[in-house]
Each structure stands twice: as C-alpha cells, then as structure tokens.
Amino acid sequence: DAMVIQNPRYQVTQFGKPVTLSCSQTLNHNVMYWYQQKSSQAPKLLFHYYDKDFNNEADTPDNFQSRRPNTSFCFLDIRSPGLGDAAMYLCATSRDTGRVTQYFGPGTRLLVL
Amino acid sequence: GDSVTQMEGPVTLSEEAFLTINCTYTATGYPSLFWYVQYPGEGLQLLLKATKADDKGSNKGFEATYRKETTSFHLEKGSVQVSDSAVYFCALSDGNTDKLIFGTGTRLQVFP
C-alpha cells in the first residue's frame, strides 16, 4: 500500500562524496517535491517537478540537483555534501499544483562524516 | 507573503487531557489548510485538511475548523493518548505558488 517510497531510509556519506537519494511513487501524480528538514525545523522546499518541468527555489544551493527520468521516480543528487547538509530529506507528491494536498514519503536521514 | 503561525511547544499533557494547538494564517485569496503530523524519525503524514471557510477536517479524533473571520485553523482533540506524542505542523497552500507554507511545528508530549 506504500504510496511514496524513499530509499534508503538512512544514508551515511563522507564530506565531499557525491550522494543520491531516491524517491518513487505509486500515485501517478504529476508533481514531485524535495524538501530538506533540519532538526526541530519545518521542512524547506528545495525544488519540484511538474511532469518534466523543473522548478528550483531561489535559495536552493547549486550543490543540490534533481532528476526525474519518468513519472514514478525522482532523485536528489548532492554533488559535494558538507556537514551542514546533514538533515532529513523528504519527498512528496501531489496530483497537481495550487491548493492541493501533498503526500509525503517516510524520509531519508542523511549523515555526513 | 503568505505565512502560518503556530503556538510554540512543547505542549505537555497527561493522557486523556484535552488538546488545543493554535494555528493562524495570513494569505491572499482562499487557501487550503492542513495539519500534518510527524512521529519521531518519520516523514510527514496528513492528519486532516479543509479547503473552504467553515469546513471541518477530522481524523483519528482530531478536528480543526477553517475560520475565515479569525484566519485560524486550531487543532483539537478531546482525549489525547501517549501514542499522539509527535510534532504537529499547520500548513497552507494557495493557488498562487506551488509550495506548502508550514508553521514552525508544535511538539506534543503526552505522559501516562
């Protein structure tokens, strides 16, 4: 019954070593989002895809990239992780944009050593 | 711009106590309003939502009513359980942007 799936749930990487986080969905939603959530804070939107159209938030660092090869999958690439990038990364989907509900995955907790 | 303001936590209650977590919003137009819950180490789960004024969202004993006149969407539960211990986020989405606007979250701790 899982609708938004994130793998892995926990990821450990080294300072400066590229890492990729994965998200898949079974809802056939048009929109997929990536959020970063640091401890005791609200989630912060990094970017989203509407179908194949990529929308980057103005304050998202260049170190963060994303790919959406098809409707079901979306990846978050961190090119050179720094200690400050340690966080929970949340994937979400919605049928459309605007006043719609977003459905979140369980998250991937990233640790940078 | 749009914003959501939540009461600061933690909120500490005994089991079976009444819960209120206040949420007010500022938005142009007519946003949809949401409460999400986040259990320790987990992602966000949609708890309830309301899409227009005077709508009441409800789920698992939690309720919230969309009050346009007071721009509020307060979360209530008549009798909390230990298993309700989590962080609760109030959020809105409008038709002008593609993002959810979150409050800062309120941690609820329920003790036996």
Tab-separated table of C-alpha atoms in Angstrom:
chain	number	residue	atom	x	y	z
A	1	ASP	CA	0.000	0.000	0.000
A	2	ALA	CA	3.039	2.288	0.144
A	3	MET	CA	2.391	5.374	-1.954
A	4	VAL	CA	5.578	7.430	-1.671
A	5	ILE	CA	8.680	5.364	-1.112
A	6	GLN	CA	12.110	6.674	-0.226
A	7	ASN	CA	15.337	4.725	-0.274
A	8	PRO	CA	17.420	4.368	1.675
A	9	ARG	CA	15.877	5.397	4.991
A	10	TYR	CA	19.338	6.191	6.367
A	11	GLN	CA	22.340	7.266	4.340
A	12	VAL	CA	25.853	7.916	5.567
A	13	THR	CA	28.309	9.695	3.298
A	14	GLN	CA	31.652	11.367	3.594
A	15	PHE	CA	32.339	15.058	3.347
A	16	GLY	CA	32.545	15.929	-0.359
A	17	LYS	CA	31.478	12.499	-1.637
A	18	PRO	CA	28.507	12.672	-4.032
A	19	VAL	CA	25.335	11.005	-2.823
A	20	THR	CA	21.984	10.246	-4.444
A	21	LEU	CA	18.670	9.828	-2.671
A	22	SER	CA	15.760	8.068	-4.325
A	23	CYS	CA	12.007	8.575	-4.318
A	24	SER	CA	9.297	6.637	-6.097
A	25	GLN	CA	5.522	6.925	-6.111
A	26	THR	CA	2.609	4.677	-6.999
A	27	LEU	CA	0.038	7.503	-7.121
A	28	ASN	CA	0.756	8.560	-10.710
A	29	HIS	CA	0.896	12.161	-9.529
A	30	ASN	CA	2.150	14.897	-11.811
A	31	VAL	CA	4.185	16.751	-9.212
A	32	MET	CA	7.115	15.557	-7.115
A	33	TYR	CA	8.839	17.672	-4.474
A	34	TRP	CA	12.052	17.506	-2.481
A	35	TYR	CA	12.241	19.079	0.979
A	36	GLN	CA	15.104	19.444	3.411
A	37	GLN	CA	14.257	19.298	7.108
A	38	LYS	CA	16.825	20.092	9.757
A	39	SER	CA	16.365	19.231	13.388
A	40	SER	CA	13.401	20.928	15.084
A	41	GLN	CA	12.577	22.937	11.959
A	42	ALA	CA	9.813	22.929	9.387
A	43	PRO	CA	10.524	21.322	6.007
A	44	LYS	CA	12.112	23.637	3.458
A	45	LEU	CA	11.284	23.190	-0.220
A	46	LEU	CA	14.344	22.673	-2.422
A	47	PHE	CA	12.669	22.141	-5.808
A	48	HIS	CA	9.871	20.358	-7.552
A	49	TYR	CA	8.955	18.827	-10.890
A	50	TYR	CA	5.664	19.325	-12.619
A	51	ASP	CA	5.855	16.387	-15.002
A	52	LYS	CA	9.232	17.056	-16.649
A	53	ASP	CA	9.345	20.764	-15.871
A	54	PHE	CA	11.892	21.532	-13.168
A	55	ASN	CA	11.260	24.362	-10.698
A	56	ASN	CA	14.105	25.401	-8.446
A	57	GLU	CA	13.626	27.502	-5.324
A	58	ALA	CA	15.681	30.691	-5.452
A	59	ASP	CA	17.668	29.905	-2.318
A	60	THR	CA	18.464	26.256	-3.091
A	61	PRO	CA	22.254	25.847	-3.269
A	62	ASP	CA	23.794	24.763	-6.578
A	63	ASN	CA	25.165	21.743	-4.745
A	64	PHE	CA	21.685	20.215	-4.916
A	65	GLN	CA	20.405	18.790	-8.189
A	66	SER	CA	17.474	16.637	-9.159
A	67	ARG	CA	16.444	14.244	-11.902
A	68	ARG	CA	13.076	12.834	-12.849
A	69	PRO	CA	13.536	10.149	-15.506
A	70	ASN	CA	9.865	9.144	-15.527
A	71	THR	CA	6.575	9.786	-13.727
A	72	SER	CA	7.306	7.361	-10.915
A	73	PHE	CA	10.862	8.216	-9.911
A	74	CYS	CA	12.697	11.298	-8.747
A	75	PHE	CA	16.271	11.590	-7.476
A	76	LEU	CA	18.061	14.108	-5.314
A	77	ASP	CA	21.776	14.452	-6.032
A	78	ILE	CA	24.071	16.231	-3.614
A	79	ARG	CA	27.279	16.841	-5.518
A	80	SER	CA	29.629	17.652	-2.662
A	81	PRO	CA	27.931	17.188	0.701
A	82	GLY	CA	29.048	19.401	3.524
A	83	LEU	CA	28.478	18.938	7.221
A	84	GLY	CA	25.633	21.447	7.007
A	85	ASP	CA	23.760	19.210	4.581
A	86	ALA	CA	23.092	16.608	7.232
A	87	ALA	CA	19.313	16.555	7.518
A	88	MET	CA	16.145	14.610	6.818
A	89	TYR	CA	15.222	14.744	3.143
A	90	LEU	CA	11.553	14.385	2.381
A	91	CYS	CA	9.964	13.560	-0.941
A	92	ALA	CA	6.338	14.486	-1.574
A	93	THR	CA	3.874	14.226	-4.428
A	94	SER	CA	0.665	15.925	-5.458
A	95	ARG	CA	-1.807	15.418	-8.229
A	96	ASP	CA	-1.412	18.987	-9.391
A	97	THR	CA	-0.163	22.313	-8.072
A	98	GLY	CA	-2.079	25.044	-6.277
A	99	ARG	CA	-4.486	24.308	-3.454
A	100	VAL	CA	-3.831	20.577	-3.380
A	101	THR	CA	-2.727	18.004	-0.852
A	102	GLN	CA	0.873	16.853	-0.794
A	103	TYR	CA	1.649	13.295	0.252
A	104	PHE	CA	4.990	12.667	1.910
A	105	GLY	CA	7.319	9.712	1.991
A	106	PRO	CA	8.993	8.468	5.175
A	107	GLY	CA	12.145	10.475	4.521
A	108	THR	CA	15.854	9.704	4.223
A	109	ARG	CA	18.081	10.797	7.058
A	110	LEU	CA	21.479	11.840	5.722
A	111	LEU	CA	24.556	11.846	7.904
A	112	VAL	CA	27.753	13.476	6.625
A	113	LEU	CA	31.004	12.397	8.245
B	1	GLY	CA	3.613	36.912	1.582
B	2	ASP	CA	1.657	34.004	2.960
B	3	SER	CA	2.570	32.755	6.421
B	4	VAL	CA	1.463	30.381	9.156
B	5	THR	CA	1.920	30.973	12.865
B	6	GLN	CA	1.700	28.157	15.390
B	7	MET	CA	1.873	28.162	19.136
B	8	GLU	CA	5.290	27.260	20.431
B	9	GLY	CA	5.840	23.977	22.170
B	10	PRO	CA	6.398	21.721	23.717
B	11	VAL	CA	2.859	21.092	24.812
B	12	THR	CA	2.906	18.649	27.703
B	13	LEU	CA	-0.292	16.849	28.695
B	14	SER	CA	-1.433	13.906	30.715
B	15	GLU	CA	-3.242	11.088	28.967
B	16	GLU	CA	-6.966	11.809	28.371
B	17	ALA	CA	-6.459	15.573	28.615
B	18	PHE	CA	-7.985	17.989	26.091
B	19	LEU	CA	-5.656	19.276	23.396
B	20	THR	CA	-5.637	22.570	21.538
B	21	ILE	CA	-2.818	23.665	19.245
B	22	ASN	CA	-3.383	27.135	17.867
B	23	CYS	CA	-2.724	27.999	14.240
B	24	THR	CA	-3.365	31.281	12.450
B	25	TYR	CA	-2.548	32.191	8.898
B	26	THR	CA	-2.037	35.113	6.563
B	27	ALA	CA	-2.865	34.588	2.918
B	28	THR	CA	-4.240	36.323	-0.106
B	29	GLY	CA	-7.205	34.592	-1.606
B	30	TYR	CA	-8.654	31.375	-0.231
B	31	PRO	CA	-6.030	28.836	0.761
B	32	SER	CA	-6.460	25.199	1.626
B	33	LEU	CA	-5.393	24.419	5.193
B	34	PHE	CA	-3.719	21.285	6.521
B	35	TRP	CA	-2.464	19.646	9.661
B	36	TYR	CA	0.414	17.220	9.246
B	37	VAL	CA	1.845	15.004	11.993
B	38	GLN	CA	5.428	13.801	12.225
B	39	TYR	CA	6.300	10.931	14.551
B	40	PRO	CA	9.926	10.595	15.682
B	41	GLY	CA	12.220	9.648	12.823
B	42	GLU	CA	9.385	9.568	10.291
B	43	GLY	CA	8.091	11.661	7.411
B	44	LEU	CA	5.016	13.858	7.491
B	45	GLN	CA	1.587	12.272	7.500
B	46	LEU	CA	-1.507	14.184	6.504
B	47	LEU	CA	-3.747	14.338	9.566
B	48	LEU	CA	-6.642	16.424	8.231
B	49	LYS	CA	-7.466	19.227	5.852
B	50	ALA	CA	-10.089	21.829	4.969
B	51	THR	CA	-10.489	23.576	1.663
B	52	LYS	CA	-13.010	26.344	2.328
B	53	ALA	CA	-14.392	28.522	5.085
B	54	ASP	CA	-16.370	26.727	7.827
B	55	ASP	CA	-15.188	23.303	6.665
B	56	LYS	CA	-14.240	20.986	9.490
B	57	GLY	CA	-11.490	18.466	8.920
B	58	SER	CA	-11.393	15.429	11.194
B	59	ASN	CA	-9.387	12.239	11.585
B	60	LYS	CA	-8.442	9.891	14.435
B	61	GLY	CA	-10.320	12.039	16.956
B	62	PHE	CA	-8.589	15.254	15.860
B	63	GLU	CA	-10.615	18.153	14.493
B	64	ALA	CA	-9.935	21.589	13.032
B	65	THR	CA	-12.338	24.158	11.606
B	66	TYR	CA	-11.425	26.640	8.871
B	67	ARG	CA	-12.327	30.038	10.358
B	68	LYS	CA	-12.017	32.742	7.760
B	69	GLU	CA	-13.153	35.536	10.079
B	70	THR	CA	-10.343	34.838	12.535
B	71	THR	CA	-7.926	33.347	9.948
B	72	SER	CA	-7.451	30.347	12.189
B	73	PHE	CA	-7.319	26.567	11.944
B	74	HIS	CA	-6.825	25.356	15.516
B	75	LEU	CA	-6.261	21.638	16.109
B	76	GLU	CA	-8.267	19.972	18.896
B	77	LYS	CA	-8.670	16.528	20.391
B	78	GLY	CA	-10.913	15.681	23.280
B	79	SER	CA	-8.761	12.996	24.892
B	80	VAL	CA	-5.114	12.546	23.949
B	81	GLN	CA	-3.171	9.306	24.177
B	82	VAL	CA	0.514	8.616	24.704
B	83	SER	CA	0.656	7.496	21.072
B	84	ASP	CA	-0.299	11.031	19.962
B	85	SER	CA	3.117	12.292	21.037
B	86	ALA	CA	4.605	13.822	17.891
B	87	VAL	CA	5.283	17.130	16.145
B	88	TYR	CA	2.274	18.776	14.529
B	89	PHE	CA	2.635	21.141	11.576
B	90	CYS	CA	-0.031	23.529	10.364
B	91	ALA	CA	0.290	24.418	6.679
B	92	LEU	CA	-1.473	26.203	3.863
B	93	SER	CA	-1.428	26.083	0.104
B	94	ASP	CA	-2.886	28.671	-2.191
B	95	GLY	CA	-3.358	28.977	-5.902
B	96	ASN	CA	-0.514	31.430	-6.393
B	97	THR	CA	2.514	29.297	-5.600
B	98	ASP	CA	3.408	25.651	-5.851
B	99	LYS	CA	4.533	25.276	-2.293
B	100	LEU	CA	3.166	24.386	1.100
B	101	ILE	CA	3.718	27.113	3.663
B	102	PHE	CA	4.456	25.490	7.021
B	103	GLY	CA	4.278	26.740	10.544
B	104	THR	CA	7.254	26.052	12.778
B	105	GLY	CA	5.692	22.919	14.267
B	106	THR	CA	4.469	22.170	17.783
B	107	ARG	CA	5.820	19.252	19.752
B	108	LEU	CA	3.207	17.392	21.790
B	109	GLN	CA	4.293	15.193	24.679
B	110	VAL	CA	1.663	13.032	26.363
B	111	PHE	CA	2.507	11.251	29.598
B	112	PRO	CA	0.629	8.318	31.166
